[in-house]
Coordinates of C-alpha atoms in Angstrom, one line a residue:
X1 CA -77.8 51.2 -112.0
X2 CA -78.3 49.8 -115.3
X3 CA -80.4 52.4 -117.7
X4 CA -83.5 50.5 -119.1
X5 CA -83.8 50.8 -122.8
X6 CA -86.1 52.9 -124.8
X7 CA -89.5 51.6 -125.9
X8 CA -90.0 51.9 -129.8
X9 CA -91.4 55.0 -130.9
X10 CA -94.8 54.5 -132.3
X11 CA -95.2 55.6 -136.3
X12 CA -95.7 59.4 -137.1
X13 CA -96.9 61.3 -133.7
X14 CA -99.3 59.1 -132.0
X15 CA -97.2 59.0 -129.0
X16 CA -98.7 62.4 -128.0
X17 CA -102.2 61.2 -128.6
X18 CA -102.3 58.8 -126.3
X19 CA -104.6 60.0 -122.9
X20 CA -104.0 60.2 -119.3
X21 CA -105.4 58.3 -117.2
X22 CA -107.4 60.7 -115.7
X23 CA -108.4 62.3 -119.3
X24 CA -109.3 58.6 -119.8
X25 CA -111.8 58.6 -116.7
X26 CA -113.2 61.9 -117.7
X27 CA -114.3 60.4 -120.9
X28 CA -116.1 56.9 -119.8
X29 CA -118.1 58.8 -117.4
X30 CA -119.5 61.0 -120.2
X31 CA -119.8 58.0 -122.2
X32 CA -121.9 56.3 -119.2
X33 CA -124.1 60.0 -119.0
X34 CA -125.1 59.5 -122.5
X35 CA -125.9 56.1 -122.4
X36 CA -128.1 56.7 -119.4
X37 CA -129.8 59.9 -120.8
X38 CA -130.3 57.7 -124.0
X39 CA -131.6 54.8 -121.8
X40 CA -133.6 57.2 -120.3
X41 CA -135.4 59.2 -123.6
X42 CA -136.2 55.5 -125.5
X43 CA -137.7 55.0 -121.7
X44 CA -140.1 58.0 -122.3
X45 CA -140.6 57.3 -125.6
X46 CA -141.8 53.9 -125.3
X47 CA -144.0 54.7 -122.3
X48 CA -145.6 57.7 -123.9
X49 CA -146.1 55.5 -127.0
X50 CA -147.9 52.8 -124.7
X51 CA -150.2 55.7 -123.3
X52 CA -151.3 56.4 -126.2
X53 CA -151.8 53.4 -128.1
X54 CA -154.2 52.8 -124.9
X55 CA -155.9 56.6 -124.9
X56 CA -156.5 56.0 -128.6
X57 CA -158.0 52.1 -127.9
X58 CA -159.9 53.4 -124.8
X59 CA -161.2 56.8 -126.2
X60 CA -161.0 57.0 -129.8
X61 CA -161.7 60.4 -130.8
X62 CA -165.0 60.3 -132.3
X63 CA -163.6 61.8 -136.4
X64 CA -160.8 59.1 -135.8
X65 CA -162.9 57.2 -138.4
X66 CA -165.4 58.4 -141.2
X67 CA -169.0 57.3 -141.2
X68 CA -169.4 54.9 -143.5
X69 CA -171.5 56.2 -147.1
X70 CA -175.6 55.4 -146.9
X71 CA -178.5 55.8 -148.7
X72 CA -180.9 58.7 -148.8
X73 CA -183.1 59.9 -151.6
X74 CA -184.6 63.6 -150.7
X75 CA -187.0 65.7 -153.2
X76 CA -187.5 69.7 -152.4
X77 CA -191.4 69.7 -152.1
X78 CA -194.3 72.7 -151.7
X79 CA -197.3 70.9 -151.6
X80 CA -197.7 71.5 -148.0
X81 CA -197.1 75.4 -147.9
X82 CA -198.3 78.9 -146.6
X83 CA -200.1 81.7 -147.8
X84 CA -198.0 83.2 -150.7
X85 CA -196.1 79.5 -151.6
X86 CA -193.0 80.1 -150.1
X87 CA -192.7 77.6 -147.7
X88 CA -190.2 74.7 -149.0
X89 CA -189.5 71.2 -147.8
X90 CA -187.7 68.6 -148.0
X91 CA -189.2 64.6 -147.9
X92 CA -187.3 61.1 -148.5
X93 CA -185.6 58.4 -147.2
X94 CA -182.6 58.0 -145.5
X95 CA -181.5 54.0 -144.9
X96 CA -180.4 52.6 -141.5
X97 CA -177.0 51.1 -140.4
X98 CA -178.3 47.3 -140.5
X99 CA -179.6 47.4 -144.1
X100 CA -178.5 45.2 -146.9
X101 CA -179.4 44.2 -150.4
X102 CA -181.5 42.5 -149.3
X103 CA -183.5 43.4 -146.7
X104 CA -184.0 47.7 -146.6
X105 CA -184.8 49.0 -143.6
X106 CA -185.7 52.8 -144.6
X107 CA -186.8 55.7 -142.4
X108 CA -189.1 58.1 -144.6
X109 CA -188.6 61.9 -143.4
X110 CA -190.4 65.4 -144.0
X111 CA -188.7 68.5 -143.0
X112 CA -191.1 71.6 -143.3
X113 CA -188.6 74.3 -143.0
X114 CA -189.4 77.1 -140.9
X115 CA -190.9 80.1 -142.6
X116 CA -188.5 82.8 -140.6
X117 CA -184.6 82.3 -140.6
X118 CA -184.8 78.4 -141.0
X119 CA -180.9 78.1 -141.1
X120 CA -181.1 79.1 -137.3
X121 CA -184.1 78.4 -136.3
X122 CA -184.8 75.1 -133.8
X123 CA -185.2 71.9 -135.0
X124 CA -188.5 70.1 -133.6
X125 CA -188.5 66.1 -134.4
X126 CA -192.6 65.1 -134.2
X127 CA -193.3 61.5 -134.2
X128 CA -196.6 59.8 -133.9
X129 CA -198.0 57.5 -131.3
X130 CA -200.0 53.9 -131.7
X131 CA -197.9 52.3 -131.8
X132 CA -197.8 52.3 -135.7
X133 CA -199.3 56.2 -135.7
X134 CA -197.8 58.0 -138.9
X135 CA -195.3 60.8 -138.3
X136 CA -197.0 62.3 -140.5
X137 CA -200.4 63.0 -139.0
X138 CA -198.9 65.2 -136.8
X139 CA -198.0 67.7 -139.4
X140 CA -200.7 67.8 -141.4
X141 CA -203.2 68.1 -138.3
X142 CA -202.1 71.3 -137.3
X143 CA -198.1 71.9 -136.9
X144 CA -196.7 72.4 -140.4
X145 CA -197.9 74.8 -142.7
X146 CA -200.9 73.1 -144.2
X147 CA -203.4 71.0 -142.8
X148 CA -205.9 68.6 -144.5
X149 CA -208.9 69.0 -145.8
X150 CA -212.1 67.4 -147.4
X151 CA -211.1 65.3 -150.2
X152 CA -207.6 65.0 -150.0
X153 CA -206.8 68.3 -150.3
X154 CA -204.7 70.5 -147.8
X155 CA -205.2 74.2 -146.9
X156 CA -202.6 76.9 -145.2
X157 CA -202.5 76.6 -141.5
X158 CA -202.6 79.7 -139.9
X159 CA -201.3 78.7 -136.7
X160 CA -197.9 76.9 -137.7
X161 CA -195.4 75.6 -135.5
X162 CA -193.4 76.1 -138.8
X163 CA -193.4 79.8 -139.0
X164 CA -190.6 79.7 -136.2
X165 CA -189.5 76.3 -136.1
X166 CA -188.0 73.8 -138.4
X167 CA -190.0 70.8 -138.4
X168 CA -188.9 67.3 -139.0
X169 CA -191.6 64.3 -139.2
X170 CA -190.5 61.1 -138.8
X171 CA -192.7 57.9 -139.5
X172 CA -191.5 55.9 -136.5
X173 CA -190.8 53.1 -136.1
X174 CA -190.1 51.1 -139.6
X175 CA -193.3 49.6 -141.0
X176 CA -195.3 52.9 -140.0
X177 CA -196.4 55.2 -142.4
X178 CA -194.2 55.6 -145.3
X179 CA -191.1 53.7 -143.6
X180 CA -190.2 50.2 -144.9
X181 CA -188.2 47.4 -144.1
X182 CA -187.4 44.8 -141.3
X183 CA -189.4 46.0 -137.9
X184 CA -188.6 46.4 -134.8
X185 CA -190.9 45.6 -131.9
X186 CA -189.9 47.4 -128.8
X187 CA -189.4 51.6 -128.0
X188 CA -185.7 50.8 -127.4
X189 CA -184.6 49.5 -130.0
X190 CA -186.8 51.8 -132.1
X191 CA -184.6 54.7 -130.6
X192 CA -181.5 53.7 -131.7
X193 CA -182.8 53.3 -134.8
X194 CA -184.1 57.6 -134.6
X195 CA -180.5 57.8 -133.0
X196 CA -178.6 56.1 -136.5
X197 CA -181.3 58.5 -138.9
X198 CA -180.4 61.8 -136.8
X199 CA -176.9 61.1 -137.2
X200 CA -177.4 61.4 -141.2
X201 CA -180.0 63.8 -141.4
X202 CA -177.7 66.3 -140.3
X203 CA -175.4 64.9 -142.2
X204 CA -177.3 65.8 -145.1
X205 CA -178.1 69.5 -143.3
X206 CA -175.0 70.4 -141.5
X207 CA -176.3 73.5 -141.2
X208 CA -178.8 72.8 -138.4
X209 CA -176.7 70.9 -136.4
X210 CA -175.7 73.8 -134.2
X211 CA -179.8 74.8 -133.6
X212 CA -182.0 73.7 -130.7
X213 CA -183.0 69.8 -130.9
X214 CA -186.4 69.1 -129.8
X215 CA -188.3 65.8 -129.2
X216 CA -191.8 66.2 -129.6
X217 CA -194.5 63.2 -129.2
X218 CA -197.9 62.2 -127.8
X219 CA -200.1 59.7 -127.1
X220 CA -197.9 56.1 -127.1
X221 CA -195.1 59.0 -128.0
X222 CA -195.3 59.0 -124.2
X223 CA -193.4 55.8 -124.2
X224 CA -191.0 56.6 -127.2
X225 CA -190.1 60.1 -126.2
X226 CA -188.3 59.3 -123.7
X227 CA -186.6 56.5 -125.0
X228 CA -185.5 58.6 -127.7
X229 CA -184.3 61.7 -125.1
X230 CA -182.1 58.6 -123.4
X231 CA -180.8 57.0 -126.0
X232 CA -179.8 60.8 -127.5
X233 CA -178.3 61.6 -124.5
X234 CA -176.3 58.7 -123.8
X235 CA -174.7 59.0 -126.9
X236 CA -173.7 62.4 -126.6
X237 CA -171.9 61.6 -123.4
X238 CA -169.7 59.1 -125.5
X239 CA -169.2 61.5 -128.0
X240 CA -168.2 63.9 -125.7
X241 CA -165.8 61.4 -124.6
X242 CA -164.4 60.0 -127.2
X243 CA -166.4 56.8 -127.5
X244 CA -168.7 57.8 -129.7
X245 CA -170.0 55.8 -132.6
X246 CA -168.0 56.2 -136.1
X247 CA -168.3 59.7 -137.0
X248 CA -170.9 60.4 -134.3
X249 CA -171.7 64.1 -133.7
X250 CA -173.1 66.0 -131.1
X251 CA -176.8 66.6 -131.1
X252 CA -177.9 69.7 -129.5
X253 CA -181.1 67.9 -127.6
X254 CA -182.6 71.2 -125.7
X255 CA -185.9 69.6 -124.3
X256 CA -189.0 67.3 -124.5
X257 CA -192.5 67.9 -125.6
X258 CA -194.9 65.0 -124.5
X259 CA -198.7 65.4 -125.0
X260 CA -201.5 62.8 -123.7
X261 CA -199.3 60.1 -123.1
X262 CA -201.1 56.9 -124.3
X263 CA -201.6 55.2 -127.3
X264 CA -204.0 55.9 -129.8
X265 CA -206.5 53.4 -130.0
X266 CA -209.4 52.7 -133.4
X267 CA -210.2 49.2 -131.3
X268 CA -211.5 47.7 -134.6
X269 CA -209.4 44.2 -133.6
X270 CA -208.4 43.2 -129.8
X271 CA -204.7 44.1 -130.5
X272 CA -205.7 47.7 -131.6
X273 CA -207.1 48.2 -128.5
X274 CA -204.4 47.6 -126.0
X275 CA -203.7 51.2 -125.1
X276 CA -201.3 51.8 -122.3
X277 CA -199.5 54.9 -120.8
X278 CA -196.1 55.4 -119.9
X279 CA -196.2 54.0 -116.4
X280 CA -199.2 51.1 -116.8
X281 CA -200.1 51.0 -112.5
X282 CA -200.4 54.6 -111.8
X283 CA -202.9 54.4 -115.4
X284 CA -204.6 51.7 -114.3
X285 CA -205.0 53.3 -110.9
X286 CA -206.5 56.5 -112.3
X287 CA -208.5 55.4 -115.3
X288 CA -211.9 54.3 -113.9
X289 CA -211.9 57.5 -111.8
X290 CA -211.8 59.7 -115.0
X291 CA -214.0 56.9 -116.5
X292 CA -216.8 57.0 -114.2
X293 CA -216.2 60.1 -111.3
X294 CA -214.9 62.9 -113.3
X295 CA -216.2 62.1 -116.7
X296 CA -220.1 59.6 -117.3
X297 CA -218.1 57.2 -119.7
X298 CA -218.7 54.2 -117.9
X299 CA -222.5 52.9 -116.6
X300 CA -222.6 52.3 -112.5
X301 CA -223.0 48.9 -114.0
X302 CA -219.6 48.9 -115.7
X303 CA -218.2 50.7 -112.9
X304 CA -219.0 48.2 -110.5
X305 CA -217.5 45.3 -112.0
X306 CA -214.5 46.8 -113.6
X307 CA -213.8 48.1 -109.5
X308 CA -213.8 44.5 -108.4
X309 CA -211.7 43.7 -111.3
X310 CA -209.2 46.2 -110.6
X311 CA -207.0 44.9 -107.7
X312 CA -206.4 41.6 -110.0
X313 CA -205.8 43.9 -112.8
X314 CA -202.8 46.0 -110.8
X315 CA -201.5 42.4 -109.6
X316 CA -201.0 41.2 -113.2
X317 CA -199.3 44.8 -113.9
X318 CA -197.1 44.6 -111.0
X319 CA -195.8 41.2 -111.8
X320 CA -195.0 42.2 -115.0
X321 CA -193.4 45.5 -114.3
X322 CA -191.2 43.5 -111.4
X323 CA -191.1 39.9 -113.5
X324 CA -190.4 41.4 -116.8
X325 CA -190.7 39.1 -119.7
X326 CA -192.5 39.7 -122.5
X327 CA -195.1 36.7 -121.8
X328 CA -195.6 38.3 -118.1
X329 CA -195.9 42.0 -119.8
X330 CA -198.6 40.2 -122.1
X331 CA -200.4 38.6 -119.5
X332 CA -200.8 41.5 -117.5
X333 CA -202.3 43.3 -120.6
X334 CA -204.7 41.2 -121.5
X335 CA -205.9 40.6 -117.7
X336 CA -206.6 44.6 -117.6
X337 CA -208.1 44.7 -120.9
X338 CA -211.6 44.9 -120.1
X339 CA -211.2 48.2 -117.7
X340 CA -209.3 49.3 -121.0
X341 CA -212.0 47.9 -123.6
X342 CA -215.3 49.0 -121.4
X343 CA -218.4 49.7 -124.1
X344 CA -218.4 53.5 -123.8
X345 CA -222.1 53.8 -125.5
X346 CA -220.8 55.7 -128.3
X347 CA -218.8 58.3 -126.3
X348 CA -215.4 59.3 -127.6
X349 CA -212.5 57.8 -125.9
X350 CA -210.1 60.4 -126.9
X351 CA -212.4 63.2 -126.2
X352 CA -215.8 63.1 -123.8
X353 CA -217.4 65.4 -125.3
X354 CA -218.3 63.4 -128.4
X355 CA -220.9 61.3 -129.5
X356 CA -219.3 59.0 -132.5
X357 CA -222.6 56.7 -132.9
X358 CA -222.7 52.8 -132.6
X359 CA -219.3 52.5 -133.7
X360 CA -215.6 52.1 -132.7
X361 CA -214.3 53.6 -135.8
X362 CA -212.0 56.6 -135.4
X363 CA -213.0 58.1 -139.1
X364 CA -216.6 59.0 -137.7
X365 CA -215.6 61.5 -135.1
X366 CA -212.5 62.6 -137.4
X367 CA -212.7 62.5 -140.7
X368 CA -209.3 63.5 -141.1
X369 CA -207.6 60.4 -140.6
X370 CA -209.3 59.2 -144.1
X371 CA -208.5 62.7 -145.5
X372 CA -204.9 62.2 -144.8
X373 CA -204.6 58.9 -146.3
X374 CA -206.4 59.6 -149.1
X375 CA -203.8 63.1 -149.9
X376 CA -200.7 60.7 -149.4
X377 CA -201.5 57.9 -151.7
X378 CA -202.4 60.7 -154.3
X379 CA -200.1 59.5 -157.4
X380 CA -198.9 63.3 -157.2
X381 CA -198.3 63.1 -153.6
X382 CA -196.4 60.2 -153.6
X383 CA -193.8 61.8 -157.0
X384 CA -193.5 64.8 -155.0
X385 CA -192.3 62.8 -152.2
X386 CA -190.7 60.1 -154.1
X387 CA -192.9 57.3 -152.9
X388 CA -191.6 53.9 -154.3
X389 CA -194.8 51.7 -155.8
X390 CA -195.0 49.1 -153.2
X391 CA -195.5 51.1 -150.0
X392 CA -199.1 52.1 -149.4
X393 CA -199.4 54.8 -146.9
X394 CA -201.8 54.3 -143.6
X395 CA -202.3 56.8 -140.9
X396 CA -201.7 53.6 -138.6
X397 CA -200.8 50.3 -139.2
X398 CA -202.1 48.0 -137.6
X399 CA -199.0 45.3 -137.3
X400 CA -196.7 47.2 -135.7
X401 CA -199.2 47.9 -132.8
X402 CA -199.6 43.9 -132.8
X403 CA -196.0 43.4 -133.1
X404 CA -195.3 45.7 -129.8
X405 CA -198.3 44.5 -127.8
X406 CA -197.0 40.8 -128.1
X407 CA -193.5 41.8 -127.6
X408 CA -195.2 43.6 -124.2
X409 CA -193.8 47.1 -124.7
X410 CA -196.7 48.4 -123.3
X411 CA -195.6 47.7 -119.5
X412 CA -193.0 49.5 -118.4
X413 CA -192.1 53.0 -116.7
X414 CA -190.6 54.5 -119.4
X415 CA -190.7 57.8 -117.0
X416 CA -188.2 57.1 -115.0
X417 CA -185.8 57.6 -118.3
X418 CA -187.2 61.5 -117.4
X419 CA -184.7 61.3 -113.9
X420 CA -181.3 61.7 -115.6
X421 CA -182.0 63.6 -118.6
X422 CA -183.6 66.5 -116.0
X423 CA -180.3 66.0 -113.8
X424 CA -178.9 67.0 -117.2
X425 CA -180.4 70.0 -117.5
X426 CA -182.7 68.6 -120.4
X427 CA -186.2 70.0 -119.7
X428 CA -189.4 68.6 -120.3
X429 CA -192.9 69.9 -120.6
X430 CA -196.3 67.5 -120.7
X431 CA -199.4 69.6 -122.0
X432 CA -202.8 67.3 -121.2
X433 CA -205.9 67.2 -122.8
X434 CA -208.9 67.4 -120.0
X435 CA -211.3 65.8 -121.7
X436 CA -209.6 62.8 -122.6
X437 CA -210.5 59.6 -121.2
X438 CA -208.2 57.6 -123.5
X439 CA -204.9 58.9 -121.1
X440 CA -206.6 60.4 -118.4
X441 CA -205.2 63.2 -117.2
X442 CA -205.3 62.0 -113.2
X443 CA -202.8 59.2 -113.9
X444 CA -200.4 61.2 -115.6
X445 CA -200.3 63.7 -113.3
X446 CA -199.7 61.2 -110.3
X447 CA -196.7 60.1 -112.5
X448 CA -195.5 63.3 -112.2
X449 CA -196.0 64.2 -108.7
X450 CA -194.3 61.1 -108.2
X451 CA -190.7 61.1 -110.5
X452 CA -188.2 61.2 -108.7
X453 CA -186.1 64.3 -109.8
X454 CA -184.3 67.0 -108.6
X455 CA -187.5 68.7 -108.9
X456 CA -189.9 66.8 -107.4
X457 CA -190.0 68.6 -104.0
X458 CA -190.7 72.2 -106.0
X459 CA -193.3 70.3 -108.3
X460 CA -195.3 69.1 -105.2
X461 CA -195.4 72.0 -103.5
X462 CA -195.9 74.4 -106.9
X463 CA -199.2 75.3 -107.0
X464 CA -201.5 75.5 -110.8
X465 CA -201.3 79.4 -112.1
X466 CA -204.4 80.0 -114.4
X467 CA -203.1 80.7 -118.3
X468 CA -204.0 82.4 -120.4
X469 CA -207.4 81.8 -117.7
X470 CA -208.7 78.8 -115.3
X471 CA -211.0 78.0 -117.7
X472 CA -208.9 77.5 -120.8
X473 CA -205.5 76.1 -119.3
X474 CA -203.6 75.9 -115.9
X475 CA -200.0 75.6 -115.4
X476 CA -197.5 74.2 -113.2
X477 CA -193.8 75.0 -113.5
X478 CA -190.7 74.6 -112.1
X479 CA -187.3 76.3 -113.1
X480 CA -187.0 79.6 -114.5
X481 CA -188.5 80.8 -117.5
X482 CA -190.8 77.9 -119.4
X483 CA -189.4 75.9 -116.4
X484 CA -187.1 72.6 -116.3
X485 CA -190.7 70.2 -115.5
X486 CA -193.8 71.5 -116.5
X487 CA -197.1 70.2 -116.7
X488 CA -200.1 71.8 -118.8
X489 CA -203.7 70.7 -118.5
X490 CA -205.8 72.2 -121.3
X491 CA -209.4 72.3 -120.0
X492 CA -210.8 72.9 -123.6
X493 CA -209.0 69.7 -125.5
X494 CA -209.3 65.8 -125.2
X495 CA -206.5 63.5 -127.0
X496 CA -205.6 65.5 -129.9
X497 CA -204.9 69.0 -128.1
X498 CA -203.6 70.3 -131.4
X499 CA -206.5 69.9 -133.1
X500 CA -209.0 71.2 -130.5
X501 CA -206.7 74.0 -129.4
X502 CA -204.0 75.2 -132.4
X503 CA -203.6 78.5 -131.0
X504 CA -202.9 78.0 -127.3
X505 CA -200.5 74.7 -128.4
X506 CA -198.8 76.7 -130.8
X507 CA -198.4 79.6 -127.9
X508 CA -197.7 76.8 -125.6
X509 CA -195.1 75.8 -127.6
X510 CA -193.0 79.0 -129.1
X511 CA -192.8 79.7 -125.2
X512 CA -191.6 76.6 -124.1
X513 CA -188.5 76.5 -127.1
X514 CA -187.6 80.4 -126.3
X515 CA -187.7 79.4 -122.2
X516 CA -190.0 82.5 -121.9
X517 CA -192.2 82.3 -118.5
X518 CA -195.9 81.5 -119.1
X519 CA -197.8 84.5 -117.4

């Protein structure tokens, strides 16, 4: 056999660096492995990258992005203090979200800081009613540590709500009291607008963010209160989330304090006097039995006529309430008004008991209201709490009341906002005036009876415990301690329960913040 010749000898010794073919296998199918575990980590990658780019989109975390700066001018005040002067506050404004250079729309605040431990000590907002009720009369009627006097002067109050209890006043909404700027004309709006100044006042006092919130309110603070608890509550639960607004913060809402839902009415122009309660049938309903069974109000005369008028008047309210535009809201108003607007022969509206003369004027029975006014357009007033020249304070004005009654905020059932703030665990107390014919007592407590909650069963059924005695105050409670729903009704006190009974409400009160049982 002829011998084949010799390949060539590659250079040097790469002849022996050349692989098997089975070393060569061995090595592509590692090479495949690490392509397909590199395939497979850019595959992770990329998908955990898409997650979350959508997490963040979806749920943005609610410090992914700083509030924005605002405006707030704040003075340390003691011209309303206790005793020995050592009560301090704090008054100013703080600008909303919406303002420009052009238009301010500015939310003036007083915070009477509690006289014990106010760095832990529960934070109660009090608003007024009206609508277009100052913050501020609140306060200065009986909750902070002064109250007003003759001649624009204040005194101490002996029975604060301030000794235990930081309390902030808020003129609400713009255009009332010492707030200025653009106005708003209905109570939802006008609690998003609380909502935006909450977020900065505690801004501006971190340090009470962590206390007990409390929203506290009366008369036509029957219909903001709750709109206020809602709108509060709703945006905790996107904060909670993660779809909270820019730099939104918890708030730690606790409860609700409503007293004589209705609005206050002086009746010295038609507008003024549209006064409605938080649900408008079940008021309507109930008013001309307080009006002329349990109270003399009305003549047999009036109560004849306004009778007949009443099935018309609850037909209008209905088709608002179930048609609800602001025209329909309106019409309904105006077709109750004269159940509303009967001549009560000089008898007090917001308390039976008194005789006010031949007059509709609120200043005769309480002189306060002038008082008031007369203390906050004091030129040292106003420097202490840095008052700009062009707003004039008034215990109510008159436009926003106007501005709301044509925008037919008065018709609604703000109560129902109640349902899921108690499935919430948010509690909330009413304490009720007897001797008020302005919100009669029968119609709110039918509103009550009637909520649907997870407490209405256990209300029903609850029977009224005398406190302190029957013929002072009864209660009715449900829930331990204070109770999740309570309802009050002060047998001694018309509209202004503060003012006719300071040291029960205050009582009333410093049990229903610490939850303890009233017995």
């Amino acid at each position: 056999m002829e011998k084949q010749p010799l390949l060539p000898s590659p250079p040097g010794n790469l002849l022996h660096s050349i692989p098997s073919a089975g070393y060569r296998k061995q090595q592509e199918r590692k090479t495949l492995k690490l392509i397909l575990l590199g395939v497979l980590v850019f595959s992770v990658l990329h998908l955990w990258k898409i997650w979350h780019w959508r997490s963040k989109a979806l749920h943005p975390p609610a410090t992914s992005v700083d509030p924005p700066p605002f405006y707030s001018s704040v003075r340390t005040t003691k011209i309303c203090t206790n005793e020995d002067h050592s009560a301090v506050g704090y008054a100013g404004y703080i600008a909303l979200d919406d303002e420009t250079p052009d238009n301010h729309r500015r939310s003036f605040f007083w915070l009477f800081r509690a006289q014990n431990d106010p760095d832990n000590a529960p934070v109660i907002l009090t608003i007024g009613g009206g609508p277009g009720t100052s913050g501020l009369t609140n306060p200065l009627f009986g909750q902070s540590h002064c109250v007003i006097a003759a001649n624009g002067t204040t005194k101490p109050n002996p029975v604060p709500w301030s000794e235990h209890y930081n309390l902030l006043a808020l003129d609400h909404p713009i255009g009332t009291g010492m707030s200025y700027g653009t106005h708003v004309n209905n109570s939802r709006s006008a609690a998003y607008d609380v909502y935006d100044f909450l977020q900065k006042f505690y801004r501006l006092y971190p340090n009470l963010r962590k206390n007990k919130f409390v929203v506290s309110g009366g008369s036509y603070g029957g219909i903001y209160v709750p709109h206020i608890g809602h709108v509060v509550h709703e945006e905790n639960k996107k904060v909670a989330s993660g779809r909270g607004q820019p730099g939104a913060k918890h708030i730690n809402l606790d409860s609700l304090m409503i007293s004589n839902p209705w609005s206050v009415s002086r009746c010295t122009t038609y507008a003024s006097c549209d006064s409605w309660r938080q649900d408008a049938e079940m008021h309507m309903r109930w008013l001309l039995q307080q009006r002329c069974y349990y109270t003399s109000l009305y003549n047999s005369t009036q109560c004849s006529d306004f009778y007949e008028l009443l099935p018309v008047c609850l037909d209008a309210v209905s088709y608002g309430l179930s048609n609800s535009t602001a025209y329909n809201r309106r019409q309904a108003l105006h077709t109750c008004y004269p159940i509303i607007g009967g001549d009560t022969h000089g008898w007090d509206l917001q308390d039976v008991r008194n005789h006010c003369g031949d007059t509709t004027e609120i200043e005769v029975c309480y002189p306060d209201w002038p008082w008031l006014e007369e203390f906050l357009n004091k030129t040292h007033t106003r420097e202490e709490l840095g008052i700009p020249d062009h707003v004039v304070y008034h215990a109510l004005t008159y436009q926003i009341g106007v501005e709301f009654s044509e925008n037919g905020d008065h018709i609604q059932r703000a109560q129902l906002l109640y349902t899921p703030l108690l499935e919430s665990g948010i509690r909330v107390l009413h304490y009720v005036g007897y001797q008020d014919a302005n919100c009669a007592w029968p119609g709110i407590f039918a509103f009550l009876k009637l909520l649907q909650s997870p407490f209405q069963e256990r209300f029903l059924n609850t029977p009224d415990i005398p406190w302190p005695t029957e013929d002072v105050a009864t209660v009715r409670t449900v829930g331990k301690g204070a109770g999740n729903f309570t309802y009050i009704l002060v047998k001694q006190a018309g509209h202004f329960v503060e003012k006719n009974q300071p040291a029960l409400v205050k009582t009333i009160v410093e049990h229903w913040i610490e939850n303890k049982a009233f017995s």
